[in-house]
C-alpha positions as a Markdown table, in Angstrom:
| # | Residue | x | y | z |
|---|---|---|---|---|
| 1 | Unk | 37.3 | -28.7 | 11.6 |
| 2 | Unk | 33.5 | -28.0 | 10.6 |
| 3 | Unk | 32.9 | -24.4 | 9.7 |
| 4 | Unk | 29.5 | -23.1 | 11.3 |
| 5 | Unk | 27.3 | -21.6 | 9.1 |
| 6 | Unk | 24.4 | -19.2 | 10.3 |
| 7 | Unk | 21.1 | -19.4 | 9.2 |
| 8 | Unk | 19.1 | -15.5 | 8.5 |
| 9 | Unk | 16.3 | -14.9 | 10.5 |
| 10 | Unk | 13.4 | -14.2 | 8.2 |
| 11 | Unk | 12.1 | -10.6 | 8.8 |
| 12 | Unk | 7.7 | -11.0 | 10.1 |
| 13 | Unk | 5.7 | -9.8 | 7.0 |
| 14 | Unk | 4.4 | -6.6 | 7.4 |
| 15 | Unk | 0.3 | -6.3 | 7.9 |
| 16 | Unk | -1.5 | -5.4 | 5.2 |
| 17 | Unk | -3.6 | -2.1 | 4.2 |
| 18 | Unk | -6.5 | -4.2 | 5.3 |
| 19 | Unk | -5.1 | -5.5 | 9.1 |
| 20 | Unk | -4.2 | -1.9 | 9.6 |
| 21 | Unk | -7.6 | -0.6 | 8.7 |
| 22 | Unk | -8.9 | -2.9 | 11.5 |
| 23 | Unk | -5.8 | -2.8 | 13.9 |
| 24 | Unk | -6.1 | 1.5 | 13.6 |
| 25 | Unk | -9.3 | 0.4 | 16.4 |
| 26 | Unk | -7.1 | -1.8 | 18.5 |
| 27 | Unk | -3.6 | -1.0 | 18.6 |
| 28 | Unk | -3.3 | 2.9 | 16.8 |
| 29 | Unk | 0.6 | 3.2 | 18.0 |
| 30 | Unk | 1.4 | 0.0 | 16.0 |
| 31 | Unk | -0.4 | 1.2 | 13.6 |
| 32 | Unk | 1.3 | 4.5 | 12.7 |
| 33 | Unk | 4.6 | 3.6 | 14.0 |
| 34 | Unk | 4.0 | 1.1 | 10.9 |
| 35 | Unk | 2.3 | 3.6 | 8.5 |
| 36 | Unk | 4.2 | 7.2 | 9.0 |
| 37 | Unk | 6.3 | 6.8 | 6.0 |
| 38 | Unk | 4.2 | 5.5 | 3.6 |
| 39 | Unk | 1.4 | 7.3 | 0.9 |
| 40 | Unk | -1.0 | 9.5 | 2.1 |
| 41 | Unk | -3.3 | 8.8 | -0.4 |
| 42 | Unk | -4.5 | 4.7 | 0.6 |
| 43 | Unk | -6.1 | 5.5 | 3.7 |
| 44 | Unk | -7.6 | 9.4 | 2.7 |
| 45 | Unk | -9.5 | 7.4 | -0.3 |
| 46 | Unk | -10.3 | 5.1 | 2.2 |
| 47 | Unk | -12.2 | 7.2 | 4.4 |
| 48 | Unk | -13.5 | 9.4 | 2.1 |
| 49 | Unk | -15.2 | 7.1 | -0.6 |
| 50 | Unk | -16.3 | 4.5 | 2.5 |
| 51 | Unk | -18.0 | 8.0 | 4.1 |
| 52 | Unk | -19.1 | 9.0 | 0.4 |
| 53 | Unk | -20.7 | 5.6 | -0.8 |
| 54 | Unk | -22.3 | 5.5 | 3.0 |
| 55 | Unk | -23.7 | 8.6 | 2.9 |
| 56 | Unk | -25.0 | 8.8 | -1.2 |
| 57 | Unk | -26.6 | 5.3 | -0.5 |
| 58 | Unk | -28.2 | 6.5 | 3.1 |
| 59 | Unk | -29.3 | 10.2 | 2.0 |
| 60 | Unk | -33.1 | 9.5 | 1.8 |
| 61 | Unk | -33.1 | 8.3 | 5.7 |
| 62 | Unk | -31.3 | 11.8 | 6.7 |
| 63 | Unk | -33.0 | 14.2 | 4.8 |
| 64 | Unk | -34.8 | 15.2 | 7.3 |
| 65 | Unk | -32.1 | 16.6 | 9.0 |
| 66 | Unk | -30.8 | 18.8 | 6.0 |
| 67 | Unk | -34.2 | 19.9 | 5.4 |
| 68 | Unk | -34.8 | 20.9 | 8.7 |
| 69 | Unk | -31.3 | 22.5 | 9.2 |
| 70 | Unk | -32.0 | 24.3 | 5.7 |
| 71 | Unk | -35.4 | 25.5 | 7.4 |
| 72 | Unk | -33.4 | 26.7 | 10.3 |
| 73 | Unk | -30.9 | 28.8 | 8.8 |
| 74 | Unk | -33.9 | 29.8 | 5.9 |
| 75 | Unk | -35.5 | 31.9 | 9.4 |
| 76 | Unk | -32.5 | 33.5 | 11.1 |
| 77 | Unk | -31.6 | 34.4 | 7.7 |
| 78 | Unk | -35.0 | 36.3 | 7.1 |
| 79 | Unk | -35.2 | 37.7 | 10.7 |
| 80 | Unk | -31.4 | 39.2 | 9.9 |
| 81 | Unk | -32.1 | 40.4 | 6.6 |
| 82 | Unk | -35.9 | 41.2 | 6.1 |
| 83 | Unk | -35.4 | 42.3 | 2.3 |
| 84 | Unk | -34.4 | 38.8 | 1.7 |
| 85 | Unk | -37.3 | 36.3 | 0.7 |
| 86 | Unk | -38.4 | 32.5 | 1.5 |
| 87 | Unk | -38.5 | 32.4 | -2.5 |
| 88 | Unk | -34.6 | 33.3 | -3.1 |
| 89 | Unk | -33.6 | 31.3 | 0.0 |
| 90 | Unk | -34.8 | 28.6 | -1.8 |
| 91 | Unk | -33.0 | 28.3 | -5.0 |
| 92 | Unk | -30.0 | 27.4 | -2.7 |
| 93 | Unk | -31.5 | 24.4 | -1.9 |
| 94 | Unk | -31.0 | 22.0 | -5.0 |
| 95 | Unk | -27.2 | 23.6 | -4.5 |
| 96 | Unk | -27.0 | 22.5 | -0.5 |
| 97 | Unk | -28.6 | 19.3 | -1.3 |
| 98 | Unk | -26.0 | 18.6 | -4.3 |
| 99 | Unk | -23.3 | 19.2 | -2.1 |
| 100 | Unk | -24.3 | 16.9 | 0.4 |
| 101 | Unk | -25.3 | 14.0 | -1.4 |
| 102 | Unk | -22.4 | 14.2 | -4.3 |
| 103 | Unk | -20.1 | 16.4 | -2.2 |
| 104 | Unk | -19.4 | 14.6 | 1.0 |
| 105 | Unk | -16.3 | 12.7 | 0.1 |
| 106 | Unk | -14.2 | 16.1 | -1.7 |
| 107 | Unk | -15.0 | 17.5 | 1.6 |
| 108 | Unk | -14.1 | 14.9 | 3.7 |
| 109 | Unk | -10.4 | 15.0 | 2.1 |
| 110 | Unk | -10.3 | 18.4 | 2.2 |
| 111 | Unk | -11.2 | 18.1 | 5.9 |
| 112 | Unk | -8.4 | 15.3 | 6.4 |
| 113 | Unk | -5.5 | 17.4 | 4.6 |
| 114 | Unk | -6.4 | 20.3 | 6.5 |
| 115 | Unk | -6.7 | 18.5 | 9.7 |
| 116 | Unk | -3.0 | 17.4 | 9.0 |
| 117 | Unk | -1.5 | 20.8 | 8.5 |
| 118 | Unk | -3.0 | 21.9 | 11.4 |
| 119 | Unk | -1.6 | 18.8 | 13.5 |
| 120 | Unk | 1.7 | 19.7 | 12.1 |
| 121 | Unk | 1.7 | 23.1 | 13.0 |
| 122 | Unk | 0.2 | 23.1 | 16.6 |
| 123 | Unk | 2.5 | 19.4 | 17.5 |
| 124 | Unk | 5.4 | 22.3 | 16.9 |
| 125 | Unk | 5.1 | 24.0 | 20.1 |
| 126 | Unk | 5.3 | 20.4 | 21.7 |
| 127 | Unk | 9.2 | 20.1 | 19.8 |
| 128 | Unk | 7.4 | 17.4 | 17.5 |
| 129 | Unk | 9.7 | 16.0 | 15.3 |
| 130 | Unk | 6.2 | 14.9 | 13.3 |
| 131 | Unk | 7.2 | 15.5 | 9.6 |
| 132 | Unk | 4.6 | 17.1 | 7.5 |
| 133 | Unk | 4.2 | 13.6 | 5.2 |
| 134 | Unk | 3.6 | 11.6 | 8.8 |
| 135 | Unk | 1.4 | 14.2 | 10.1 |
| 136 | Unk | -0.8 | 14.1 | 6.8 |
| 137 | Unk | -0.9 | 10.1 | 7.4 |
| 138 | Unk | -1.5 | 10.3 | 11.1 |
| 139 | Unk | -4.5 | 12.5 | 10.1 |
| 140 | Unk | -5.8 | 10.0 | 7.6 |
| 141 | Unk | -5.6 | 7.1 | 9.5 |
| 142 | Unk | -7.0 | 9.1 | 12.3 |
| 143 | Unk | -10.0 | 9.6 | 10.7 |
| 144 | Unk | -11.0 | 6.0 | 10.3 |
| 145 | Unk | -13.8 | 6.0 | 12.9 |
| 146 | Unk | -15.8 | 8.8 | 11.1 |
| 147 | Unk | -16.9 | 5.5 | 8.8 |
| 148 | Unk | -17.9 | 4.0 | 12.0 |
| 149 | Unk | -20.0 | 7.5 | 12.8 |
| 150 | Unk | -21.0 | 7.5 | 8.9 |
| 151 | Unk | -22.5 | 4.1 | 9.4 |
| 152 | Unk | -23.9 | 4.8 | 12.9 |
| 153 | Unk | -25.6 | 7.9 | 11.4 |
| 154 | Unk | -27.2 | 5.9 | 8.7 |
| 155 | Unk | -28.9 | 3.2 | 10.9 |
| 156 | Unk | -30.2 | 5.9 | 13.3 |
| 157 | Unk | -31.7 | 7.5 | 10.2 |
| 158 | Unk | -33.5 | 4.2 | 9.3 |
| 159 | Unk | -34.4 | 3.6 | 12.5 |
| 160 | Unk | -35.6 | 7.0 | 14.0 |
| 161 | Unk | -38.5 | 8.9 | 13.9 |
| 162 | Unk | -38.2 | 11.5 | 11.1 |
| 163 | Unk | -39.8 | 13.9 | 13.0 |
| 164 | Unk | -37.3 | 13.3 | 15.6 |
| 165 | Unk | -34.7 | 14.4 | 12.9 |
| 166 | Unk | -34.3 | 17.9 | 13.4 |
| 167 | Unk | -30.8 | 18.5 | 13.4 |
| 168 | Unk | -26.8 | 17.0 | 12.4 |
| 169 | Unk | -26.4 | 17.2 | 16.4 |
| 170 | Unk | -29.5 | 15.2 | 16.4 |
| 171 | Unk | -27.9 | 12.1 | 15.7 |
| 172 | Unk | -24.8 | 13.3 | 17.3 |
| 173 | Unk | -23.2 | 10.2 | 20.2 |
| 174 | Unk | -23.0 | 13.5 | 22.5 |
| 175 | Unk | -24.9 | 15.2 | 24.9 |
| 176 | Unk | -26.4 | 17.9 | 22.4 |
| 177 | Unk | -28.6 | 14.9 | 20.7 |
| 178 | Unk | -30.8 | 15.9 | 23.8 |
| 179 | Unk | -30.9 | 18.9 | 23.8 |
| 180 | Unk | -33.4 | 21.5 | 21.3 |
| 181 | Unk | -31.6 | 22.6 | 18.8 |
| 182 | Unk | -33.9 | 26.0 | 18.5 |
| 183 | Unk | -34.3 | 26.7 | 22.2 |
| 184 | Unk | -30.9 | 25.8 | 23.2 |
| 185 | Unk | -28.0 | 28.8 | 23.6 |
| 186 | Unk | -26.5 | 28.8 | 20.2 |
| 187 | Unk | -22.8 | 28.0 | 21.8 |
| 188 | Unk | -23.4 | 25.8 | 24.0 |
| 189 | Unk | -25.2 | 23.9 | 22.1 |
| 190 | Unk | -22.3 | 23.4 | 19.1 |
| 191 | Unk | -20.0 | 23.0 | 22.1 |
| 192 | Unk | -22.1 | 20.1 | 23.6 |
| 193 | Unk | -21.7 | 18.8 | 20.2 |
| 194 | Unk | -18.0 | 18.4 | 19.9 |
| 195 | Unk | -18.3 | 16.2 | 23.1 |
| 196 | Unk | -19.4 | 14.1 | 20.8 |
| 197 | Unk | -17.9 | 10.0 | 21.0 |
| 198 | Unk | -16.6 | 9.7 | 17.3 |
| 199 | Unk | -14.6 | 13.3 | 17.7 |
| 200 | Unk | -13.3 | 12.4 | 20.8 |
| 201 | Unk | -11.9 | 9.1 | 19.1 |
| 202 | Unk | -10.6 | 11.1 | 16.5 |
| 203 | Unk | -8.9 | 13.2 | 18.8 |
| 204 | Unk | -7.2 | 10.6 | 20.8 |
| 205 | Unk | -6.1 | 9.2 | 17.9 |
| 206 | Unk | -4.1 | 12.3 | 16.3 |
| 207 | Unk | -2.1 | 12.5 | 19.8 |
| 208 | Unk | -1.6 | 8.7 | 19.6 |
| 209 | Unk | -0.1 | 9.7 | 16.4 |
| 210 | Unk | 1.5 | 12.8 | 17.8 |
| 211 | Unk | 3.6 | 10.8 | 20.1 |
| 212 | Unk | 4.4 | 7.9 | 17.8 |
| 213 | Unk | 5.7 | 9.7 | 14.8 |
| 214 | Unk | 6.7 | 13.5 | 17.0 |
| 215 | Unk | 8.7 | 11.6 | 19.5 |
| 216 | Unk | 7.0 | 13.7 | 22.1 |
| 217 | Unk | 5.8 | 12.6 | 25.8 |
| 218 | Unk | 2.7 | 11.1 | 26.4 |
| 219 | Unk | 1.7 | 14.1 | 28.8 |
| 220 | Unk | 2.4 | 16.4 | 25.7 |
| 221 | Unk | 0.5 | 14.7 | 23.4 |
| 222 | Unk | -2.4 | 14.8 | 26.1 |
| 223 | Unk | -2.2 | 18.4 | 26.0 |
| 224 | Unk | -2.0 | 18.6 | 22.1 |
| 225 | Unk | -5.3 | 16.6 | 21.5 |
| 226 | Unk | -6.9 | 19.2 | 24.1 |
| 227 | Unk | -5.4 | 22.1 | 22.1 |
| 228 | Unk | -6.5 | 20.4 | 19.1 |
| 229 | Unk | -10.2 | 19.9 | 20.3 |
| 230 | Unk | -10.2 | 23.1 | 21.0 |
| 231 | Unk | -9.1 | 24.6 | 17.5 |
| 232 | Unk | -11.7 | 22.4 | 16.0 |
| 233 | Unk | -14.5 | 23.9 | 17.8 |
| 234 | Unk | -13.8 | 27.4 | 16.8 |
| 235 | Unk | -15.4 | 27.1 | 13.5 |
| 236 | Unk | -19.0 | 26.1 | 15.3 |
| 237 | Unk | -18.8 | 28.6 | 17.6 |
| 238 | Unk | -18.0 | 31.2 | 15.2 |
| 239 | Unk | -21.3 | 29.6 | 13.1 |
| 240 | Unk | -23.6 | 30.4 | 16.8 |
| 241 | Unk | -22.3 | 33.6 | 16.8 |
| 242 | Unk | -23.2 | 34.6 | 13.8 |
């Protein structure tokens, strides 16, 4: 009588931090199905050193834009507030221009972290089952394509006409990029921005996540990255108004 022995099937290796960084643009689901319960913290530094290295080493091409933005807000400032002066507007500039050229990656992480509270708490009124740790994640990973826009912003910068450089929406992929940025109804103008290609990724993305790690429908998770969208814009329409 022979006695049958069974052989274990050997587990598939899980991908590495680096497949995932590429497989985020291919197959998201996988992606954070894979990643919800792991650290935060490997894909936030990602992003935010890749977008901080890109945009230190790339600064000179889109100064243009900061200066002219500077400019901008320099006028409405002084038309708002005649007993304030061209000279004391000024000073602020060495401090804006510190902030974006040394500054970029503390915000973008700020930016992320927040981005994931507020995914937590809006996937809630969808019954998400999201946990705070996976939403966090789902927010990091999410973010990947801002390198892509990082990068896509730098060669436009080299490749542009400076003159042609008069505003962030400027170089925006959305429809605001053709429209003028001082003649241009302050709203719709910030609203035409958020159309823009890389934010719409990074919605999808979050209610890809949404209905991975919240166990929610993909018709709610449609909804949520509307609501979402939404949310977002309120800060840049808040800035036209005022």
């Amino acid at each position: 009588m022979t006695e049958s022995t069974s052989t274990p099937i050997a587990s598939a290796p899980q991908p590495s931090f680096w497949e995932d960084v590429i497989d985020i643009f291919v197959s998201p689901a996988a992606v954070f199905q894979r990643r919800q319960n792991t650290s935060v913290w490997p894909p936030m530094l990602f992003v935010a050193l890749s977008i901080a290295v890109i945009s230190f080493a790339t600064f000179n091409t889109l100064e243009p834009i900061f200066d002219a933005e500077f400019s901008r807000v320099v006028a409405k400032t002084i038309a708002k507030n005649p007993q304030i002066t061209a000279e004391m507007m000024e000073r602020g500039r060495g401090f804006q221009t510190a902030v974006v050229k040394y500054g970029i990656g503390v915000i973008t992480m700020v930016t992320m972290f927040v981005l994931g509270c507020v995914s937590w708490l809006v996937g809630k009124m969808f019954d998400s089952k999201q946990t705070f740790q996976a939403a966090l994640v789902v927010a990091a990973w999410a973010y990947m394509p801002r390198i892509l826009g990082a990068l896509i912003n730098a060669i436009q910068g080299l490749l542009m006409d400076p003159a042609s450089l008069t505003s962030l929406l400027a170089i925006s992929l959305s429809p605001a990029r053709f429209m003028d940025a001082d003649a241009t109804n302050p709203i719709l103008y910030q609203m035409a921005g958020r159309l823009d290609l890389i934010t719409i990724w990074v919605t999808v993305l979050l209610a890809i996540g949404l209905a991975v790690t919240g166990k929610v429908t993909k018709g709610r998770a449609a909804v949520f990255g509307v609501i979402i969208w939404i949310v977002g814009s309120l800060p840049q329409i808040r800035q036209a108004m005022m």
